[in-house]
CSV table of C-alpha atoms in Angstrom, one decimal:
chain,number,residue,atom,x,y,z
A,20,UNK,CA,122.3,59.0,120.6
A,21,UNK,CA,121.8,56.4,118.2
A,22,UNK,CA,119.9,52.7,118.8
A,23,UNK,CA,122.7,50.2,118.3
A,24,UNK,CA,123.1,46.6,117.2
A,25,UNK,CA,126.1,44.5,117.1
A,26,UNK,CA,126.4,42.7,114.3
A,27,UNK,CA,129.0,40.7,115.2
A,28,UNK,CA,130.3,41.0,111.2
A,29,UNK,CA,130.5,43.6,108.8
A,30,UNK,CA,127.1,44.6,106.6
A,31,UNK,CA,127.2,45.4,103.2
A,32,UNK,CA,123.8,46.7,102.9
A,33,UNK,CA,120.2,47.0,104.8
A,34,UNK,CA,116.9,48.0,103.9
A,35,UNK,CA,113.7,48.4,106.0
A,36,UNK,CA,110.7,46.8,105.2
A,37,UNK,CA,107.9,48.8,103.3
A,38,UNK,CA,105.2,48.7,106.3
A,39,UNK,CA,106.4,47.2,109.3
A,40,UNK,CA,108.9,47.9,111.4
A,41,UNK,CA,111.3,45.5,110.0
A,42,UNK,CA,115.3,45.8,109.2
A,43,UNK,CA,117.1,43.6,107.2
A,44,UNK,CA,120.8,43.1,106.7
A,45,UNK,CA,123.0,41.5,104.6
A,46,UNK,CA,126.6,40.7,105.9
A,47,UNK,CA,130.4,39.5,104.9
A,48,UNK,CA,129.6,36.1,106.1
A,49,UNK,CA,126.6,35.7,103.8
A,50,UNK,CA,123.8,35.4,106.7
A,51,UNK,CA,120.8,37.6,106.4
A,52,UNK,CA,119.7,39.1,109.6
A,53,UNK,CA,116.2,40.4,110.3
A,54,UNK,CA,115.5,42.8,113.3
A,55,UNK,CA,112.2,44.4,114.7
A,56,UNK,CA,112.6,47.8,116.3
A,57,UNK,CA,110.4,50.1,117.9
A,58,UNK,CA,110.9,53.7,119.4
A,59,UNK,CA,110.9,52.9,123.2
A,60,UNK,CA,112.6,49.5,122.8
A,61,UNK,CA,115.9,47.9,121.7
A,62,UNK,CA,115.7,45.8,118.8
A,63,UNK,CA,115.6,42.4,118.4
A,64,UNK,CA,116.7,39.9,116.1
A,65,UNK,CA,113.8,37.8,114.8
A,66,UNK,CA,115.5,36.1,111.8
A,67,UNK,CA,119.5,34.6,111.1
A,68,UNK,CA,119.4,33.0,107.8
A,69,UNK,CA,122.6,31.5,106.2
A,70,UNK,CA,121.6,32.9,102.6
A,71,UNK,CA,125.3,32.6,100.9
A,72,UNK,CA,128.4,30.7,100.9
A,73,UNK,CA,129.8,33.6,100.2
A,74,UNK,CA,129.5,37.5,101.2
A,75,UNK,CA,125.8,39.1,101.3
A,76,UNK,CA,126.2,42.1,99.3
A,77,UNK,CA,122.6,43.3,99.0
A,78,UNK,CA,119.4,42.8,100.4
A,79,UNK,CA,116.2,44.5,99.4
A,80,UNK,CA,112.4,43.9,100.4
A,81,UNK,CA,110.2,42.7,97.8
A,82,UNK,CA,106.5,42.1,96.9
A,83,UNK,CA,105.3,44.0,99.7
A,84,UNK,CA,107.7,43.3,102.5
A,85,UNK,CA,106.3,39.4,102.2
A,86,UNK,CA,110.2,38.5,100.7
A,87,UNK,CA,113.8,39.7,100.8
A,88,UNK,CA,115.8,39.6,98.2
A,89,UNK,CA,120.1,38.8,98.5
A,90,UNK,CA,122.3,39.0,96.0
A,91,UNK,CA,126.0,37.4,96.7
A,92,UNK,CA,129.6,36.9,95.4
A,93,UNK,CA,128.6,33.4,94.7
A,94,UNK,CA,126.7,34.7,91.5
A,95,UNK,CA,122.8,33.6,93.0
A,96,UNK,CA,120.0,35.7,93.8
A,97,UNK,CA,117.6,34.7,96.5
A,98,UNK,CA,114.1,35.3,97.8
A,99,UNK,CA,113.7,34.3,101.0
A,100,UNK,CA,110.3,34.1,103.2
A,101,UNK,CA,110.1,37.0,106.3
A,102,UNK,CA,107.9,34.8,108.3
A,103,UNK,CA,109.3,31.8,108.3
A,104,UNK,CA,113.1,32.4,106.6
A,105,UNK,CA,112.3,29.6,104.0
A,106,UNK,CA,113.7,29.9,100.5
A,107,UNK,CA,110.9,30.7,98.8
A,108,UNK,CA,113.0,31.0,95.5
A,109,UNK,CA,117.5,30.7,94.7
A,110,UNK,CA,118.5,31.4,91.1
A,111,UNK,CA,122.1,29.9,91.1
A,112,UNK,CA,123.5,31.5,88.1
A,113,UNK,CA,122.0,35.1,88.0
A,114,UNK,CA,124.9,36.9,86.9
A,115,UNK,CA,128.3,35.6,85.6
A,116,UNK,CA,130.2,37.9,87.9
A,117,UNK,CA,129.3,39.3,91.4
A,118,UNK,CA,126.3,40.5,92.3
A,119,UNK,CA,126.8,43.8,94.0
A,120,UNK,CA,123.6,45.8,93.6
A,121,UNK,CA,119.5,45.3,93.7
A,122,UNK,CA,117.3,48.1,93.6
A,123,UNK,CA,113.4,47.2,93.3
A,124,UNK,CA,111.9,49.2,90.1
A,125,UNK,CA,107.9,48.9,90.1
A,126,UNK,CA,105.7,46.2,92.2
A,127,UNK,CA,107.0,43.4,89.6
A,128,UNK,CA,110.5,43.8,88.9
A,129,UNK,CA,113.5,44.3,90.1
A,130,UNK,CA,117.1,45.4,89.1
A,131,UNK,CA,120.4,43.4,89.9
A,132,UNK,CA,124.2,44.8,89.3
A,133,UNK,CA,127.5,42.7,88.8
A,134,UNK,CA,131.2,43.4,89.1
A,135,UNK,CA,131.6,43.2,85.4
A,136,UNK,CA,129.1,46.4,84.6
A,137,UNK,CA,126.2,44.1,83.6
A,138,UNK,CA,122.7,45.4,85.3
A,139,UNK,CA,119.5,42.9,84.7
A,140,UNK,CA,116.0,43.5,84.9
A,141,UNK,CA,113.7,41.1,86.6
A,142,UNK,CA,109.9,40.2,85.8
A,143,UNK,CA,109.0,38.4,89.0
A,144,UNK,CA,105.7,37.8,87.5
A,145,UNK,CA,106.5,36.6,84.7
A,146,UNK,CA,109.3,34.6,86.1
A,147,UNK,CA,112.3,35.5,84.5
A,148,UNK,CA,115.1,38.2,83.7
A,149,UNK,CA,113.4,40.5,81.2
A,150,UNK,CA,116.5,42.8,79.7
A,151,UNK,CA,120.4,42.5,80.5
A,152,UNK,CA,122.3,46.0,79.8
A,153,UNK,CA,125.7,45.2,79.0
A,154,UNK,CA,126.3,48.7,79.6
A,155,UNK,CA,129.8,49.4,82.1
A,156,UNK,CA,133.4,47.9,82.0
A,157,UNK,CA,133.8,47.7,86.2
A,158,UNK,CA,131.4,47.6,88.7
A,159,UNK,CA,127.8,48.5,89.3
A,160,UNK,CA,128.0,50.8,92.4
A,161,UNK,CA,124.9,51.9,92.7
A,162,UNK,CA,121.5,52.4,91.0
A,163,UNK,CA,118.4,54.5,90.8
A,164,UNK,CA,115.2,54.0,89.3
A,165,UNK,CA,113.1,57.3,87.4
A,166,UNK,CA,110.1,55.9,87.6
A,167,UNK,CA,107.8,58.5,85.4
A,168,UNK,CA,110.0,58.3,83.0
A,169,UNK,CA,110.7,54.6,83.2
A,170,UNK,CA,114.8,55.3,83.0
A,171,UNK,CA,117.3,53.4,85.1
A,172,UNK,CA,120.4,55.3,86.2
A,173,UNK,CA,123.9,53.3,87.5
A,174,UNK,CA,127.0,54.4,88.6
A,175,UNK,CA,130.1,52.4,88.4
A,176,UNK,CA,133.7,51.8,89.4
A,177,UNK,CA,134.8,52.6,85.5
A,178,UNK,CA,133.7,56.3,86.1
A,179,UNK,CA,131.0,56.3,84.0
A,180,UNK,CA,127.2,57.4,84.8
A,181,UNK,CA,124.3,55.3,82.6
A,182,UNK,CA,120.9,55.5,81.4
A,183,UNK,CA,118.9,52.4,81.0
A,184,UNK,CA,116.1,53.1,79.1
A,185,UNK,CA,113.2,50.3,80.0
A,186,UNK,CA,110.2,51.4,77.5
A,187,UNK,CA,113.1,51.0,74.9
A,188,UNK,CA,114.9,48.1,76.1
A,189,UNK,CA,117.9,50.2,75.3
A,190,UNK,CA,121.0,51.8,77.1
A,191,UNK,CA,119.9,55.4,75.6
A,192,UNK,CA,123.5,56.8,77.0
A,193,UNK,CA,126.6,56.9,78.8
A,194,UNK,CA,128.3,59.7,80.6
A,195,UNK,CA,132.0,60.5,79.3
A,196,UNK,CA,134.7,59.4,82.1
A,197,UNK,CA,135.1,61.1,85.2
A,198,UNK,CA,138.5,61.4,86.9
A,199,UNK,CA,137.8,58.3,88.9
A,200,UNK,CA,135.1,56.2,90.3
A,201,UNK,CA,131.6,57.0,90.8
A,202,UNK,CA,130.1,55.1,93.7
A,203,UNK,CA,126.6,56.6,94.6
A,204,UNK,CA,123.6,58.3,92.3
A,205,UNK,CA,120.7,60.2,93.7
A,206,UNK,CA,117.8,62.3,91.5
A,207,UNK,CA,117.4,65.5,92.9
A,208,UNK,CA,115.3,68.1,91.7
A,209,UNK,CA,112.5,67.4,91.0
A,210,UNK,CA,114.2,64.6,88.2
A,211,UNK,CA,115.8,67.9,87.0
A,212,UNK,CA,119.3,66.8,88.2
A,213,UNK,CA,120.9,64.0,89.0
A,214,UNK,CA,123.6,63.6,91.6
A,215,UNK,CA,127.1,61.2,92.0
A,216,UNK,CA,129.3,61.1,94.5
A,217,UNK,CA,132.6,59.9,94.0
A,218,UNK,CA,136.1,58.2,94.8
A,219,UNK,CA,137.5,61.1,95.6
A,220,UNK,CA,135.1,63.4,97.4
A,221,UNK,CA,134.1,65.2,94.4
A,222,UNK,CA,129.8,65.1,93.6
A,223,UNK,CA,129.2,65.0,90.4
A,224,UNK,CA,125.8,66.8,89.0
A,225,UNK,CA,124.1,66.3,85.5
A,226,UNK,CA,121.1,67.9,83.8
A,227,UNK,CA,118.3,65.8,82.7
A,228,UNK,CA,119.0,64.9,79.3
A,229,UNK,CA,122.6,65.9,79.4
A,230,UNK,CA,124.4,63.0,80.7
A,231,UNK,CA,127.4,63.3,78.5
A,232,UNK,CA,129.5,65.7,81.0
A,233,UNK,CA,128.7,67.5,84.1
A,234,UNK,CA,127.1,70.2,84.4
A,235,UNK,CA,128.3,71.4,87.5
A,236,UNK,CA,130.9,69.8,90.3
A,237,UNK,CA,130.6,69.8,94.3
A,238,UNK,CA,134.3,69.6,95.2
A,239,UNK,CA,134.5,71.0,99.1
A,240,UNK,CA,132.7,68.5,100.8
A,241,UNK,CA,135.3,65.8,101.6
A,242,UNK,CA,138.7,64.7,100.5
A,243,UNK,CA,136.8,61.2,102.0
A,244,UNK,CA,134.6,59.1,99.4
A,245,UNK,CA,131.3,59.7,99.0
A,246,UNK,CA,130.3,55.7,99.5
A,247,UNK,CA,126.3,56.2,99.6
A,248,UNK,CA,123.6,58.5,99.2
A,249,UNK,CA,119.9,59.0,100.5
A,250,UNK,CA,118.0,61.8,99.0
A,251,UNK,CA,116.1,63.3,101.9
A,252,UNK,CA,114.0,66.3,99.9
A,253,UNK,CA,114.6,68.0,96.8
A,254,UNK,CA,117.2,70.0,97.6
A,255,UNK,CA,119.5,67.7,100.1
A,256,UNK,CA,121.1,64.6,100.5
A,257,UNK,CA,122.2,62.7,103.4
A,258,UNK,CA,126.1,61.6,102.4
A,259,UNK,CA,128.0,58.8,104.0
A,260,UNK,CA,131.7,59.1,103.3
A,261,UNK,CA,134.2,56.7,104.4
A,262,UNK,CA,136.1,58.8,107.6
A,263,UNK,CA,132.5,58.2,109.0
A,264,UNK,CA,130.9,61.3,109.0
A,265,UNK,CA,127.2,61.5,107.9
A,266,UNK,CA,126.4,64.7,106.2
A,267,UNK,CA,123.5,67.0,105.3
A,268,UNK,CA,124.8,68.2,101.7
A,269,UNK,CA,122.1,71.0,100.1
A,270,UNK,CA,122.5,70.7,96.1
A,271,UNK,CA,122.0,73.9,94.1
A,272,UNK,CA,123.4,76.2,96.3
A,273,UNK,CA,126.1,73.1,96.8
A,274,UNK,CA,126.9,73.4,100.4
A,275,UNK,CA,127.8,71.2,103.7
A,276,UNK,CA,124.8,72.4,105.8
A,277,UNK,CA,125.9,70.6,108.7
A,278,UNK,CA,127.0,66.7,110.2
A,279,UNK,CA,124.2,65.0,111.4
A,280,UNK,CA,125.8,61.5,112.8
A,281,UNK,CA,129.2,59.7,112.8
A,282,UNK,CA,130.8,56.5,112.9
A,283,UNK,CA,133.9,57.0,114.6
A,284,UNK,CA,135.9,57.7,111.8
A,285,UNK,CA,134.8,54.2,110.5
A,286,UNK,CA,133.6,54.0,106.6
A,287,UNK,CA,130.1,54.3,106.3
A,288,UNK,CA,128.8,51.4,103.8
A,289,UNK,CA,125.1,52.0,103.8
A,290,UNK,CA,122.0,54.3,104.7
A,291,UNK,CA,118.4,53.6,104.5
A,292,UNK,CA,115.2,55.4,105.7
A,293,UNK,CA,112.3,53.5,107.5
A,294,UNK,CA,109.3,53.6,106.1
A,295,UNK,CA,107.9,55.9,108.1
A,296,UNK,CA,110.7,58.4,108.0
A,297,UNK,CA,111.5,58.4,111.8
A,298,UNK,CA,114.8,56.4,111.2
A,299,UNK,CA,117.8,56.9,109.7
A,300,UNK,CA,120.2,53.5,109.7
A,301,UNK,CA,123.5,53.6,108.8
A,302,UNK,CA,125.7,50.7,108.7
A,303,UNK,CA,129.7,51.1,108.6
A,304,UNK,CA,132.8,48.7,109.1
A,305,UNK,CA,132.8,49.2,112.6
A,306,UNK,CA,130.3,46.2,112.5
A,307,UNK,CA,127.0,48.3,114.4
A,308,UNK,CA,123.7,48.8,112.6
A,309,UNK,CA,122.8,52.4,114.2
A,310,UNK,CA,119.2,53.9,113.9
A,311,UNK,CA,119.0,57.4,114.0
A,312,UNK,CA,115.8,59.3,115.3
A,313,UNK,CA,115.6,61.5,112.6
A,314,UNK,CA,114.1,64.8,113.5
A,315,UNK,CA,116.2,64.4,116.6
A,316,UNK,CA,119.5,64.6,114.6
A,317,UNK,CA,117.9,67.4,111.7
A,318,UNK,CA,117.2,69.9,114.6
A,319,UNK,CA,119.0,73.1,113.6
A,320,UNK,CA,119.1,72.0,109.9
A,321,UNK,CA,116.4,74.0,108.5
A,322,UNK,CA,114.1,70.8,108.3
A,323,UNK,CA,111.4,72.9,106.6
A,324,UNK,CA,113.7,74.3,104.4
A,325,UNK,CA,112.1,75.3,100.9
A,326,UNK,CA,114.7,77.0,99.0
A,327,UNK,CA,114.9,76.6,95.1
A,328,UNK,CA,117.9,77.7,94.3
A,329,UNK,CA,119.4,76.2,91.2
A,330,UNK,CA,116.2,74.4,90.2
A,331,UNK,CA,115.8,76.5,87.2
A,332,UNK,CA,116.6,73.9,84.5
A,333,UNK,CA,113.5,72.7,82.6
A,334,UNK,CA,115.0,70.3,80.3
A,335,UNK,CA,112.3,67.9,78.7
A,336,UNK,CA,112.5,64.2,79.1
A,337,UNK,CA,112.8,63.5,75.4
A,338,UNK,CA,113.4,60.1,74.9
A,339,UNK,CA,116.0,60.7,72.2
A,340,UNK,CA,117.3,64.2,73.4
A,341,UNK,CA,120.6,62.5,75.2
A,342,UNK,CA,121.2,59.5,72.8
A,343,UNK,CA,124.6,60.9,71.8
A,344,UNK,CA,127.1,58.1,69.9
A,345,UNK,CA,130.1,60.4,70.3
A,346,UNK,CA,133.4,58.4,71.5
A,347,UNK,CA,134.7,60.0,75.2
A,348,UNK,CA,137.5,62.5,75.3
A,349,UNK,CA,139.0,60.9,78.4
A,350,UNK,CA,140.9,57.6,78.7
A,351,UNK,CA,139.8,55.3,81.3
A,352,UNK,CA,142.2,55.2,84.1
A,353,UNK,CA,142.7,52.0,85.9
A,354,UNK,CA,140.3,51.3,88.4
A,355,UNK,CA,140.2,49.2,91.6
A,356,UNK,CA,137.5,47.1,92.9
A,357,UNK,CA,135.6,48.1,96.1
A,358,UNK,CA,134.9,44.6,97.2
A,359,UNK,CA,135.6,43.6,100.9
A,360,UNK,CA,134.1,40.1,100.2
A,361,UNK,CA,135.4,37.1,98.6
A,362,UNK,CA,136.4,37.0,95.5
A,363,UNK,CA,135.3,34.1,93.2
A,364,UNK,CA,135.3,33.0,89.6
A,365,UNK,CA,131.8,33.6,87.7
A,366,UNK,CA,129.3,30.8,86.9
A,367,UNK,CA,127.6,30.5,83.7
A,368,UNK,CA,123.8,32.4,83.8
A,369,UNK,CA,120.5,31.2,83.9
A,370,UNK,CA,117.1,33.6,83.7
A,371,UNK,CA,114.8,31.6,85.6
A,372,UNK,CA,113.7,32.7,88.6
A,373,UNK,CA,110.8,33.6,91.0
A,374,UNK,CA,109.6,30.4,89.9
A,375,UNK,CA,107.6,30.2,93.5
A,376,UNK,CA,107.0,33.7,93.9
């Protein structure tokens, strides 16, 4: 059995804090909620803050756990304090469309995602947005951050993969269209492959340094989409899907090596480890935050499982080994939006921001 909150409201996203345990989540109504938790104790609510006037989308600890970032519908990023709930910083104008997606990159920036493909880069030392990739024609559904290699990887509602590289300040390349939209990315492998899940059920896995096509597809784990990701090792992933099963998916062999946790056939919107690893949430439109003991729902699964299988490739990360200008073979299908919260009409941008960080 799982700890459970009531949320009162759906939750778009959560994340726990980087050293305490801390949860945060970001909900339809636009509050932030922050909850402490502890093994032998229910969790508590220690923070409501009414971040947007529109839906909370995502929500990510920054700078140490000492801020949270939101990012909204209404356009605005902001930072607000853990301690006290104060805004610490609000950038009105961030985007000029939705913002669906933050990911943190290294201790001083971060990475935001719109509904109109954009993905920015944030310096919060220096105080501004430091690169905009103009790089997808639908929404950013998810991101991922290489961080040896300095590459950041989105997935989007168009049904394209990207790579973002940072040292370049370039988009170094775009995957040719998939059959329909890609809505969660994981690096597995060792960065030797990279994983999406999709629309459809299908995950989709690419070579390092071949992002053009596929190199290999995962089509029998679920006619259900494959909403998020969390890569637990190397060689498996922990799958949410939207008829609300939580799976334990090994990559390379590509098998279903068992369900780990449900949500009564409700869609699961987002997983997220603590940082210690003992806790698995999971957050799905049945409105409850669940956390998971995690050894407690691996038992059976082969927990110590070490098998290579598959992670033969040794492609180099040569910076211009999958620049490839060739136009796609496929014709972008029309896609529709995954957004539950409110639509609204884009602001104009501004790039300041972490002014008081």
């Amino acid at each position: 059995m799982a700890m459970e909150i009531n949320l009162g409201s759906l939750a778009f996203d959560i994340d726990f804090h980087p050293s305490n345990n801390l949860l945060a989540a970001g909900l339809i109504t636009g509050h932030l909620h922050l909850y402490r938790y502890s093994v032998d104790s229910e969790p508590v609510r220690v923070l409501e803050v009414n971040a947007h006037t529109e839906s909370c989308r995502a929500a990510r600890f920054i700078n140490g756990g000492h801020a949270v970032l939101t990012g909204s519908p209404d356009c605005s990023i902001l930072a607000t304090d853990v301690e006290t709930g104060s805004t610490i910083a609000r950038l009105e104008n961030a985007h000029e469309a939705a913002v669906n997606r933050l990911i943190n990159l290294t201790e001083s920036t971060v990475a935001s995602g719109d509904d109109d493909g954009v993905v920015k880069v944030w310096d919060t030392r220096e105080r501004s947005c430091c690169n905009t990739f103009d790089v997808h024609e639908d929404y950013i559904s998810d991101m991922t951050f290489a961080s040896d290699a300095m590459k950041l990887l989105a997935t989007s509602g168009d049904g394209t993969l990207s790579v973002c590289n940072l040292r370049r300040n370039k988009v170094q390349v775009q995957s040719e269209f998939s059959e329909d939209e890609l809505l969660s990315v994981v690096i597995m492998k060792n960065g030797r492959k990279v994983v999406c899940g999709s629309q459809t059920g299908v995950m989709l896995l690419y070579s390092w340094g071949c992002f053009k096509d596929c190199s290999d597809r995962f089509v029998d784990l679920s006619p259900n989409s494959v909403d998020t990701m969390l890569k637990l090792d190397e060689d498996r992933i922990i799958t949410g899907s939207e008829n609300g099963i939580i799976n334990l998916v090994g990559i390379l062999p590509n098998r279903i090596l068992q369900p780990i946790a449900e949500h009564s056939e409700y869609p699961v919107e987002g997983l997220a480890f603590s940082h210690d690893r003992k806790f698995l949430g999971s957050i799905a439109h049945d409105q409850v935050l669940k956390l998971w003991d995690l050894d407690n729902i691996l038992q059976g699964s082969g927990n110590s499982q070490t098998n290579r299988a598959g992670a033969r490739d040794s492609d180099d990360d040569d910076d211009e080994m999958d620049i490839d200008n060739e136009s796609s073979n496929f014709n972008k299908g029309t896609k529709t939006k995954r957004k539950l919260g409110n639509n609204e009409l884009a602001l104009g941008g501004s790039n300041d921001f972490f002014a008081d960080l």
